[in-house]
Short mmCIF file of C-alpha atoms and ligand atoms in Angstrom, two decimals:
data_model
loop_
_atom_site.label_atom_id
_atom_site.label_comp_id
_atom_site.label_asym_id
_atom_site.label_seq_id
_atom_site.Cartn_x
_atom_site.Cartn_y
_atom_site.Cartn_z
CA UNK F 1 -4.25 33.23 -10.22
CA UNK F 2 -0.50 33.43 -9.78
CA UNK F 3 1.25 30.86 -11.93
CA UNK F 4 4.54 31.21 -10.07
CA UNK F 5 8.03 30.43 -11.28
CA UNK F 6 8.58 27.71 -13.90
CA UNK F 7 10.10 25.35 -11.38
CA UNK F 8 10.30 25.05 -7.62
CA UNK F 9 13.66 23.60 -6.66
CA UNK F 10 14.32 21.54 -3.56
CA UNK F 11 16.43 24.44 -2.25
CA UNK F 12 13.35 26.69 -2.40
CA UNK F 13 11.55 24.76 0.34
CA UNK F 14 11.86 26.31 3.81
CA UNK F 15 14.15 24.05 5.87
CA UNK F 16 12.81 25.12 9.23
CA UNK F 17 9.24 24.43 8.22
CA UNK F 18 10.16 20.99 6.91
CA UNK F 19 12.01 20.21 10.15
CA UNK F 20 8.91 21.21 12.13
CA UNK F 21 6.71 18.96 9.99
CA UNK F 22 9.03 15.99 10.47
CA UNK F 23 9.01 16.61 14.22
CA UNK F 24 5.23 16.78 14.28
CA UNK F 25 4.32 13.99 11.84
CA UNK F 26 7.41 11.76 12.01
CA UNK F 27 9.29 10.30 9.03
CA UNK F 28 9.28 9.08 6.33
CA UNK F 29 6.81 11.79 5.36
CA UNK F 30 5.51 13.15 2.09
CA UNK F 31 4.84 16.90 2.18
CA UNK F 32 2.56 18.30 -0.52
CA UNK F 33 1.90 21.94 -1.30
CA UNK F 34 -1.50 22.39 -2.97
CA UNK F 35 -0.61 26.03 -3.74
CA UNK F 36 2.20 24.83 -5.96
CA UNK F 37 -0.15 22.37 -7.68
CA UNK F 38 -2.43 25.34 -8.36
CA UNK F 39 0.45 27.35 -9.84
CA UNK F 40 1.45 24.47 -12.09
CA UNK F 41 -2.14 24.17 -13.29
CA UNK F 42 -2.28 27.90 -13.96
CA UNK F 43 0.90 27.81 -16.06
CA UNK F 44 -0.46 24.90 -18.10
CA UNK F 45 -3.74 26.71 -18.60
CA UNK F 46 -2.00 29.86 -19.71
CA UNK F 47 0.25 28.06 -22.25
CA UNK F 48 -2.48 25.71 -23.51
CA UNK F 49 -5.22 28.31 -23.32
CA UNK F 50 -7.19 27.06 -26.32
CA UNK F 51 -6.70 23.37 -25.53
CA UNK F 52 -8.50 20.97 -23.25
CA UNK F 53 -6.40 19.91 -20.25
CA UNK F 54 -6.84 16.83 -18.11
CA UNK F 55 -4.83 15.60 -15.16
CA UNK F 56 -3.52 12.02 -15.39
CA UNK F 57 -4.48 11.18 -11.84
CA UNK F 58 -2.15 8.21 -11.49
CA UNK F 59 0.69 10.65 -10.73
CA UNK F 60 -0.88 11.44 -7.35
CA UNK F 61 -4.40 10.56 -6.20
CA UNK F 62 -4.25 12.01 -2.69
CA UNK F 63 -7.30 14.04 -1.84
CA UNK F 64 -5.69 17.49 -1.51
CA UNK F 65 -4.17 17.07 -4.97
CA UNK F 66 -7.39 15.83 -6.61
CA UNK F 67 -9.49 18.56 -4.98
CA UNK F 68 -7.00 21.28 -5.88
CA UNK F 69 -6.80 20.21 -9.50
CA UNK F 70 -10.56 19.78 -9.77
CA UNK F 71 -11.00 23.35 -8.55
CA UNK F 72 -8.89 24.64 -11.46
CA UNK F 73 -11.42 23.26 -13.93
CA UNK F 74 -9.28 20.64 -15.65
CA UNK F 75 -10.55 17.11 -16.28
CA UNK F 76 -9.38 13.74 -14.95
CA UNK F 77 -7.67 11.02 -16.98
CA UNK F 78 -8.01 7.70 -15.15
CA UNK F 79 -6.19 4.40 -15.63
CA UNK F 80 -8.45 2.20 -13.52
CA UNK F 81 -11.95 1.92 -12.10
CA UNK F 82 -10.45 2.81 -8.73
CA UNK F 83 -9.11 6.07 -10.09
CA UNK F 84 -12.48 6.87 -11.65
CA UNK F 85 -14.15 6.25 -8.31
CA UNK F 86 -11.68 8.48 -6.49
CA UNK F 87 -11.85 11.25 -9.10
CA UNK F 88 -15.66 11.31 -8.87
CA UNK F 89 -15.48 11.25 -5.05
CA UNK F 90 -13.10 14.23 -5.11
CA UNK F 91 -15.69 16.21 -7.07
CA UNK F 92 -14.66 15.91 -10.71
CA UNK F 93 -17.62 16.36 -13.00
CA UNK F 94 -18.37 13.00 -14.68
CA UNK F 95 -18.31 14.63 -18.10
CA UNK F 96 -14.71 15.65 -17.50
CA UNK F 97 -13.61 12.15 -16.49
CA UNK F 98 -12.02 9.74 -18.93
CA UNK F 99 -11.27 6.11 -18.23
CA UNK F 100 -8.49 4.74 -20.40
CA UNK F 101 -8.74 0.99 -20.52
CA UNK F 102 -5.48 -0.94 -20.74
CA UNK F 103 -6.33 -4.67 -20.82
CA UNK F 104 -9.21 -3.81 -18.47
CA UNK F 105 -10.23 -6.42 -15.88
CA UNK F 106 -13.92 -7.41 -15.94
CA UNK F 107 -14.72 -5.50 -12.77
CA UNK F 108 -13.25 -2.30 -14.21
CA UNK F 109 -15.58 -2.47 -17.20
CA UNK F 110 -18.57 -3.38 -15.01
CA UNK F 111 -17.87 -0.34 -12.87
CA UNK F 112 -17.23 2.17 -15.65
CA UNK F 113 -20.22 1.09 -17.74
CA UNK F 114 -22.42 1.76 -14.69
CA UNK F 115 -20.60 4.98 -13.91
CA UNK F 116 -20.89 6.11 -17.53
CA UNK F 117 -24.66 5.70 -17.36
CA UNK F 118 -24.80 7.96 -14.27
CA UNK F 119 -22.00 10.40 -14.99
CA UNK F 120 -21.49 10.48 -18.76
CA UNK F 121 -17.79 9.82 -18.53
CA UNK F 122 -15.72 8.84 -21.55
CA UNK F 123 -14.25 5.37 -22.04
CA UNK F 124 -11.09 5.08 -24.13
CA UNK F 125 -10.42 1.69 -25.72
CA UNK F 126 -7.02 0.47 -26.83
CA UNK F 127 -8.12 -2.80 -28.45
CA UNK F 128 -11.02 -4.00 -30.62
CA UNK F 129 -11.64 -6.59 -27.90
CA UNK F 130 -12.53 -3.88 -25.42
CA UNK F 131 -15.14 -2.54 -27.83
CA UNK F 132 -16.78 -5.99 -27.91
CA UNK F 133 -16.72 -6.18 -24.13
CA UNK F 134 -18.35 -2.77 -23.82
CA UNK F 135 -20.97 -3.83 -26.34
CA UNK F 136 -21.74 -6.96 -24.30
CA UNK F 137 -22.42 -4.73 -21.31
CA UNK F 138 -24.73 -2.46 -23.27
CA UNK F 139 -22.40 0.53 -22.96
CA UNK F 140 -24.11 3.57 -24.41
CA UNK F 141 -21.74 6.28 -23.24
CA UNK F 142 -19.13 8.32 -25.03
CA UNK F 143 -16.25 6.46 -26.64
CA UNK F 144 -12.67 7.35 -27.50
CA UNK F 145 -10.14 5.20 -29.38
CA UNK F 146 -6.51 5.08 -28.30
CA UNK F 147 -4.06 4.82 -31.16
CA UNK F 148 -0.60 3.37 -30.90
CA UNK F 149 1.31 6.16 -32.61
CA UNK F 150 4.44 4.12 -33.20
CA UNK F 151 6.63 6.77 -31.55
CA UNK F 152 7.75 6.63 -27.97
CA UNK F 153 9.25 9.21 -25.66
CA UNK F 154 10.68 8.94 -22.24
CA UNK F 155 13.50 9.20 -19.80
CA UNK F 156 13.55 5.38 -19.44
CA UNK F 157 12.35 2.47 -21.57
CA UNK F 158 9.90 1.56 -18.82
CA UNK F 159 8.00 4.82 -19.21
CA UNK F 160 7.92 4.90 -22.99
CA UNK F 161 4.50 3.73 -24.10
CA UNK F 162 4.06 5.22 -27.56
CA UNK F 163 5.53 2.34 -29.54
CA UNK F 164 4.88 -0.52 -27.08
CA UNK F 165 2.35 -2.94 -28.60
CA UNK F 166 0.60 -3.14 -25.25
CA UNK F 167 -0.89 0.32 -25.69
CA UNK F 168 -3.47 1.39 -28.21
CA UNK F 169 -4.75 0.21 -31.55
CA UNK F 170 -2.11 0.16 -34.30
CA UNK F 171 -2.39 3.47 -36.12
CA UNK F 172 -3.29 2.00 -39.51
CA UNK F 173 -6.19 0.03 -38.04
CA UNK F 174 -7.78 2.95 -36.24
CA UNK F 175 -9.84 4.32 -39.17
CA UNK F 176 -11.53 0.92 -39.71
CA UNK F 177 -12.18 0.45 -36.01
CA UNK F 178 -13.57 3.99 -35.77
CA UNK F 179 -15.97 3.34 -38.66
CA UNK F 180 -16.95 0.00 -37.19
CA UNK F 181 -17.63 1.59 -33.80
CA UNK F 182 -19.89 4.20 -35.36
CA UNK F 183 -21.69 1.54 -37.45
CA UNK F 184 -22.32 -0.44 -34.28
CA UNK F 185 -23.95 2.56 -32.67
CA UNK F 186 -21.17 3.75 -30.37
CA UNK F 187 -20.97 7.47 -29.70
CA UNK F 188 -17.42 8.03 -30.93
CA UNK F 189 -16.26 11.38 -29.56
CA UNK F 190 -12.47 11.25 -29.55
CA UNK F 191 -9.07 9.89 -30.45
CA UNK F 192 -6.19 9.50 -28.04
CA UNK F 193 -2.48 8.70 -27.91
CA UNK F 194 0.24 8.97 -25.28
CA UNK F 195 3.92 8.65 -26.13
CA UNK F 196 5.32 8.22 -22.65
CA UNK F 197 6.85 10.37 -19.99
CA UNK F 198 9.62 12.87 -20.29
CA UNK F 199 8.98 15.38 -23.08
CA UNK F 200 11.93 17.72 -22.77
CA UNK F 201 13.44 20.48 -24.86
CA UNK F 202 15.52 17.89 -26.76
CA UNK F 203 12.71 15.40 -27.06
CA UNK F 204 10.26 17.77 -28.70
CA UNK F 205 10.84 16.09 -32.04
CA UNK F 206 9.24 12.82 -30.89
CA UNK F 207 6.31 14.79 -29.48
CA UNK F 208 5.90 16.73 -32.73
CA UNK F 209 5.95 13.48 -34.68
CA UNK F 210 3.26 11.93 -32.51
CA UNK F 211 1.03 14.99 -32.72
CA UNK F 212 1.49 15.21 -36.49
CA UNK F 213 0.48 11.57 -36.88
CA UNK F 214 -2.56 12.17 -34.69
CA UNK F 215 -3.51 15.19 -36.80
CA UNK F 216 -3.35 13.05 -39.96
CA UNK F 217 -5.32 10.27 -38.29
CA UNK F 218 -7.99 12.67 -37.07
CA UNK F 219 -8.47 14.21 -40.52
CA UNK F 220 -8.87 10.72 -41.97
CA UNK F 221 -11.32 9.57 -39.29
CA UNK F 222 -13.36 12.75 -39.53
CA UNK F 223 -13.66 12.36 -43.28
CA UNK F 224 -14.81 8.74 -42.75
CA UNK F 225 -17.26 9.13 -39.88
CA UNK F 226 -18.31 12.78 -39.87
CA UNK F 227 -17.41 14.48 -36.62
CA UNK F 228 -15.48 13.83 -33.43
CA UNK F 229 -15.15 16.20 -30.50
CA UNK F 230 -11.51 15.94 -29.47
CA UNK F 231 -8.07 14.54 -30.10
CA UNK F 232 -5.97 14.02 -26.98
CA UNK F 233 -2.23 13.76 -27.54
CA UNK F 234 -1.32 12.53 -24.07
CA UNK F 235 0.87 13.72 -21.24
CA UNK F 236 4.54 13.32 -20.64
CA UNK F 237 5.58 16.94 -20.04
CA UNK F 238 8.96 16.63 -18.37
CA UNK F 239 10.14 18.35 -15.22
CA UNK F 240 13.76 19.10 -14.27
CA UNK F 241 14.79 16.47 -11.73
CA UNK F 242 18.37 17.80 -11.61
CA UNK F 243 19.13 21.21 -10.16
CA UNK F 244 21.05 22.27 -13.27
CA UNK F 245 18.30 21.24 -15.72
CA UNK F 246 16.14 23.94 -17.22
CA UNK F 247 12.38 23.80 -16.90
CA UNK F 248 10.30 23.08 -19.98
CA UNK F 249 9.31 26.09 -22.06
CA UNK F 250 5.57 25.43 -21.97
CA UNK F 251 4.75 28.12 -24.53
CA UNK F 252 7.20 26.53 -26.97
CA UNK F 253 5.70 23.09 -26.36
CA UNK F 254 2.20 24.45 -26.87
CA UNK F 255 3.20 26.21 -30.09
CA UNK F 256 4.94 23.07 -31.41
CA UNK F 257 1.91 20.98 -30.50
CA UNK F 258 -0.51 23.26 -32.34
CA UNK F 259 1.71 23.54 -35.36
CA UNK F 260 2.24 19.78 -35.65
CA UNK F 261 -1.48 19.13 -35.22
CA UNK F 262 -2.43 21.35 -38.12
CA UNK F 263 -5.97 22.10 -39.12
CA UNK F 264 -8.36 19.59 -37.57
CA UNK F 265 -12.03 20.11 -36.89
CA UNK F 266 -11.83 18.87 -33.28
CA UNK F 267 -10.50 20.21 -29.97
CA UNK F 268 -6.89 19.44 -29.16
CA UNK F 269 -6.24 18.06 -25.68
CA UNK F 270 -3.35 17.16 -23.38
CA UNK F 271 -3.26 15.16 -20.16
CA UNK F 272 -0.10 15.64 -18.12
CA UNK F 273 0.26 14.00 -14.73
CA UNK F 274 3.76 14.63 -13.48
CA UNK F 275 3.84 18.30 -14.47
CA UNK F 276 0.99 19.20 -12.11
CA UNK F 277 2.48 17.63 -9.01
CA UNK F 278 6.19 16.73 -9.22
CA UNK F 279 7.68 19.88 -7.68
CA UNK F 280 4.72 20.29 -5.32
CA UNK F 281 6.02 17.47 -3.13
CA UNK F 282 9.07 16.52 -1.10
CA UNK F 283 9.86 13.39 0.84
CA UNK F 284 11.38 13.79 4.32
CA UNK F 285 13.53 11.01 5.70
CA UNK F 286 15.64 10.61 8.82
CA UNK F 287 19.25 9.39 8.92
CA UNK F 288 19.64 6.33 11.14
CA UNK F 289 23.08 5.00 10.14
CA UNK F 290 26.33 6.57 8.95
CA UNK F 291 28.75 3.92 7.76
CA UNK F 292 32.17 4.61 6.28
CA UNK F 293 33.21 1.90 3.82
CA UNK F 294 36.26 1.67 1.53
CA UNK F 295 34.16 2.73 -1.48
CA UNK F 296 31.88 5.39 -0.05
CA UNK F 297 30.10 6.54 3.04
CA UNK F 298 26.67 4.94 3.30
CA UNK F 299 24.02 7.18 4.80
CA UNK F 300 21.17 4.92 5.89
CA UNK F 301 17.71 6.49 6.03
CA UNK F 302 14.19 5.41 6.95
CA UNK F 303 12.76 5.88 3.42
CA UNK F 304 13.58 3.42 0.69
CA UNK F 305 12.29 1.88 -2.51
CA UNK F 306 9.00 1.06 -0.78
CA UNK F 307 8.53 4.79 -0.07
CA UNK F 308 9.86 6.14 -3.38
CA UNK F 309 10.48 3.50 -6.04
CA UNK F 310 11.54 5.71 -8.95
CA UNK F 311 15.32 5.52 -8.37
CA UNK F 312 15.20 1.70 -8.09
CA UNK F 313 12.70 1.17 -10.90
CA UNK F 314 13.66 3.79 -13.46
CA UNK F 315 17.16 4.82 -12.35
CA UNK F 316 15.59 8.20 -11.70
CA UNK F 317 17.58 11.01 -10.19
CA UNK F 318 16.07 12.89 -7.26
CA UNK F 319 17.87 15.77 -5.60
CA UNK F 320 18.71 15.14 -1.93
CA UNK F 321 19.32 17.94 0.56
CA UNK F 322 20.41 17.92 4.17
CA UNK F 323 18.03 19.85 6.40
CA UNK F 324 20.43 19.86 9.36
CA UNK F 325 20.26 23.35 10.85
CA UNK F 326 24.06 23.65 10.78
CA UNK F 327 24.44 22.02 7.32
CA UNK F 328 26.28 25.11 6.00
CA UNK F 329 29.09 24.65 8.51
CA UNK F 330 29.69 20.97 7.78
CA UNK F 331 32.27 19.52 5.46
CA UNK F 332 30.90 18.14 2.17
CA UNK F 333 31.35 14.42 1.59
CA UNK F 334 30.29 12.15 -1.24
CA UNK F 335 27.77 9.60 0.01
CA UNK F 336 25.35 6.88 -1.00
CA UNK F 337 21.91 7.40 0.51
CA UNK F 338 20.32 4.00 1.04
CA UNK F 339 17.03 2.78 2.47
CA UNK F 340 16.08 0.02 4.91
CA UNK F 341 14.93 -2.56 2.34
CA UNK F 342 16.83 -5.78 1.82
CA UNK F 343 17.54 -5.14 -1.89
CA UNK F 344 20.61 -3.83 -3.67
CA UNK F 345 18.40 -1.48 -5.69
CA UNK F 346 17.21 0.22 -2.51
CA UNK F 347 19.31 3.34 -3.00
CA UNK F 348 17.89 6.87 -3.22
CA UNK F 349 21.08 8.43 -4.54
CA UNK F 350 24.73 7.58 -5.22
CA UNK F 351 27.84 9.77 -5.25
CA UNK F 352 25.96 12.65 -3.70
CA UNK F 353 27.92 15.50 -2.20
CA UNK F 354 26.14 16.16 1.10
CA UNK F 355 27.07 17.96 4.30
CA UNK F 356 28.66 15.32 6.52
CA UNK F 357 25.68 13.42 7.95
CA UNK F 358 24.98 12.48 11.53
CA UNK F 359 22.49 10.06 12.92
CA UNK F 360 19.19 11.88 13.47
CA UNK F 361 19.69 14.37 10.61
CA UNK F 362 16.75 15.06 8.37
CA UNK F 363 17.13 14.76 4.58
CA UNK F 364 14.70 16.02 1.95
CA UNK F 365 14.21 14.33 -1.42
CA UNK F 366 13.00 16.67 -4.15
CA UNK F 367 10.37 16.37 -6.88
CA UNK F 368 8.60 13.66 -4.93
CA UNK F 369 5.06 14.83 -5.67
CA UNK F 370 4.62 12.66 -8.76
CA UNK F 371 4.71 8.85 -8.70
CA UNK F 372 6.03 8.93 -5.12
CA UNK F 373 3.41 8.04 -2.56
CA UNK F 374 1.37 6.67 -5.44
CA UNK F 375 3.84 3.86 -6.15
CA UNK F 376 4.72 3.09 -2.56
CA UNK F 377 4.41 -0.50 -1.41
CA UNK F 378 4.50 -2.83 1.59
CA UNK F 379 7.48 -4.91 0.51
CA UNK F 380 9.52 -6.06 3.53
CA UNK F 381 6.32 -5.51 5.56
CA UNK F 382 7.10 -1.79 5.58
CA UNK F 383 4.08 0.34 6.38
CA UNK F 384 3.57 3.15 3.90
CA UNK F 385 4.44 6.71 5.01
CA UNK F 386 2.09 9.51 5.97
CA UNK F 387 1.23 12.42 3.68
CA UNK F 388 0.68 15.98 4.89
CA UNK F 389 -0.59 18.89 2.86
CA UNK F 390 0.38 22.47 3.57
CA UNK F 391 -2.58 24.71 4.29
CA UNK F 392 -1.47 28.32 4.55
CA UNK F 393 0.82 28.42 7.57
CA UNK F 394 -0.70 25.17 8.87
CA UNK F 395 -0.35 21.62 7.63
CA UNK F 396 -3.01 18.92 7.60
CA UNK F 397 -2.57 15.19 7.61
CA UNK F 398 -3.92 13.94 4.28
CA UNK F 399 -3.09 10.25 4.59
CA UNK F 400 -2.21 8.71 7.93
CA UNK F 401 0.88 6.59 8.40
CA UNK F 402 0.23 2.90 7.93
CA UNK F 403 0.90 0.43 10.74
CA UNK F 404 1.88 -3.21 10.39
CA UNK F 405 -1.65 -3.97 11.61
CA UNK F 406 -3.02 -2.31 8.44
CA UNK F 407 -1.08 -4.83 6.40
CA UNK F 408 -1.90 -7.92 8.44
CA UNK F 409 -5.56 -6.95 8.68
CA UNK F 410 -6.07 -8.38 5.20
CA UNK F 411 -4.83 -11.79 6.20
CA UNK F 412 -7.49 -14.44 6.74
CA UNK F 413 -5.24 -17.35 7.56
CA UNK F 414 -4.59 -18.24 11.17
CA UNK F 415 -3.39 -21.34 12.91
C1 PLP L 501 0.77 8.15 -17.27
C2 PLP L 501 -0.09 8.70 -18.35
C3 PLP L 501 -0.12 10.08 -18.55
C4 PLP L 501 0.68 11.06 -17.76
O1 PLP L 501 2.05 10.95 -17.94
P1 PLP L 501 2.99 12.05 -17.24
O2 PLP L 501 4.35 11.67 -17.65
O3 PLP L 501 2.78 11.93 -15.78
O4 PLP L 501 2.57 13.37 -17.76
C5 PLP L 501 -0.99 10.56 -19.52
N1 PLP L 501 -1.74 9.72 -20.27
C6 PLP L 501 -1.72 8.38 -20.10
C7 PLP L 501 -2.59 7.53 -20.93
C8 PLP L 501 -0.89 7.83 -19.15
O5 PLP L 501 -0.87 6.51 -18.98
#
């Protein structure tokens, strides 16, 4: 299996092909390349060859992505009952599915306790309460405890989970809870932690610290309760969102992870989401307005914060490229690319040097494969976009474009 280059840049996508897809499927449109997902999986598997890898499915749950990742043999890390259901439907082996409960609603626990009986999936608890609630339901499946490692990592405070009290059992209480779980007859198989998103070359220290703490915790728990099967140290492998950023050196991250973990009698695991899919997707959007203003030129497009929320929510940077066939011959101007939503935050990029735009031009937004379609919404009664997946020289519609009727169909009130 070819593992490809370390990063696929927006400029590497074939402009003519993207223009054809926009013409065929309309815009806004997410384009996914399952081959690139496969390459990303292969690079992870080569760097973390002795470790257990799962895919945090919340990054992208579209069917071509789930099926592609399942076929590479990695497991599925799920954040909700819905994700568990979709991972199982896409073919993931129940034994390779983990459900990580974060303040789990009743119906989530009802579903996963049933699913665990049929599929032997693993339930990860982040609070002693959740253990009680599993007990009440007669849960007899495999159990994992999520620790709050007290270290966070991330490109934005909203994606740093490691130190947020919401996530996981405080580190110093984990050994007691682990012993209690075993005494109460739970099949404790693992320990888990996740620091947040955005492990980069510079941020490796926070990652090392988390892994070292998990190594210490695991040694302590193992000496208390006997054996566990695995210790998962989370996801968060960063990708270069800016063209000038270097890709992560996966071998270096893997080496640092192993070294910080030390000698533990359990398998080490990771569960990236973003890394599998970010550069396997682009968002195509059409220019509908070009408005010179005293401050800047506003390029209005048909994709906004309801299509891709990361810039508005996390101040994330996404590369934007003009796909106009004569883009090379146009003058470069600095523009603000803004969406159609009635919100100031609805901006995809500011101060971007782009070939002078015209109404009808097609723009591509890079690294849109992770947390793009997945976080899209219906705010402003905007139907969500379509998703197509490349299939050799063809492309197949993976998710059809929503219509307003899809939104209003849920309404039960009428005059
Ligand atoms: C979101 C999440 C991940 C994946 O994070 P990425 O930054 O996409 O790699 C992994 N584990 C847990 C528990 C998560 O919530």
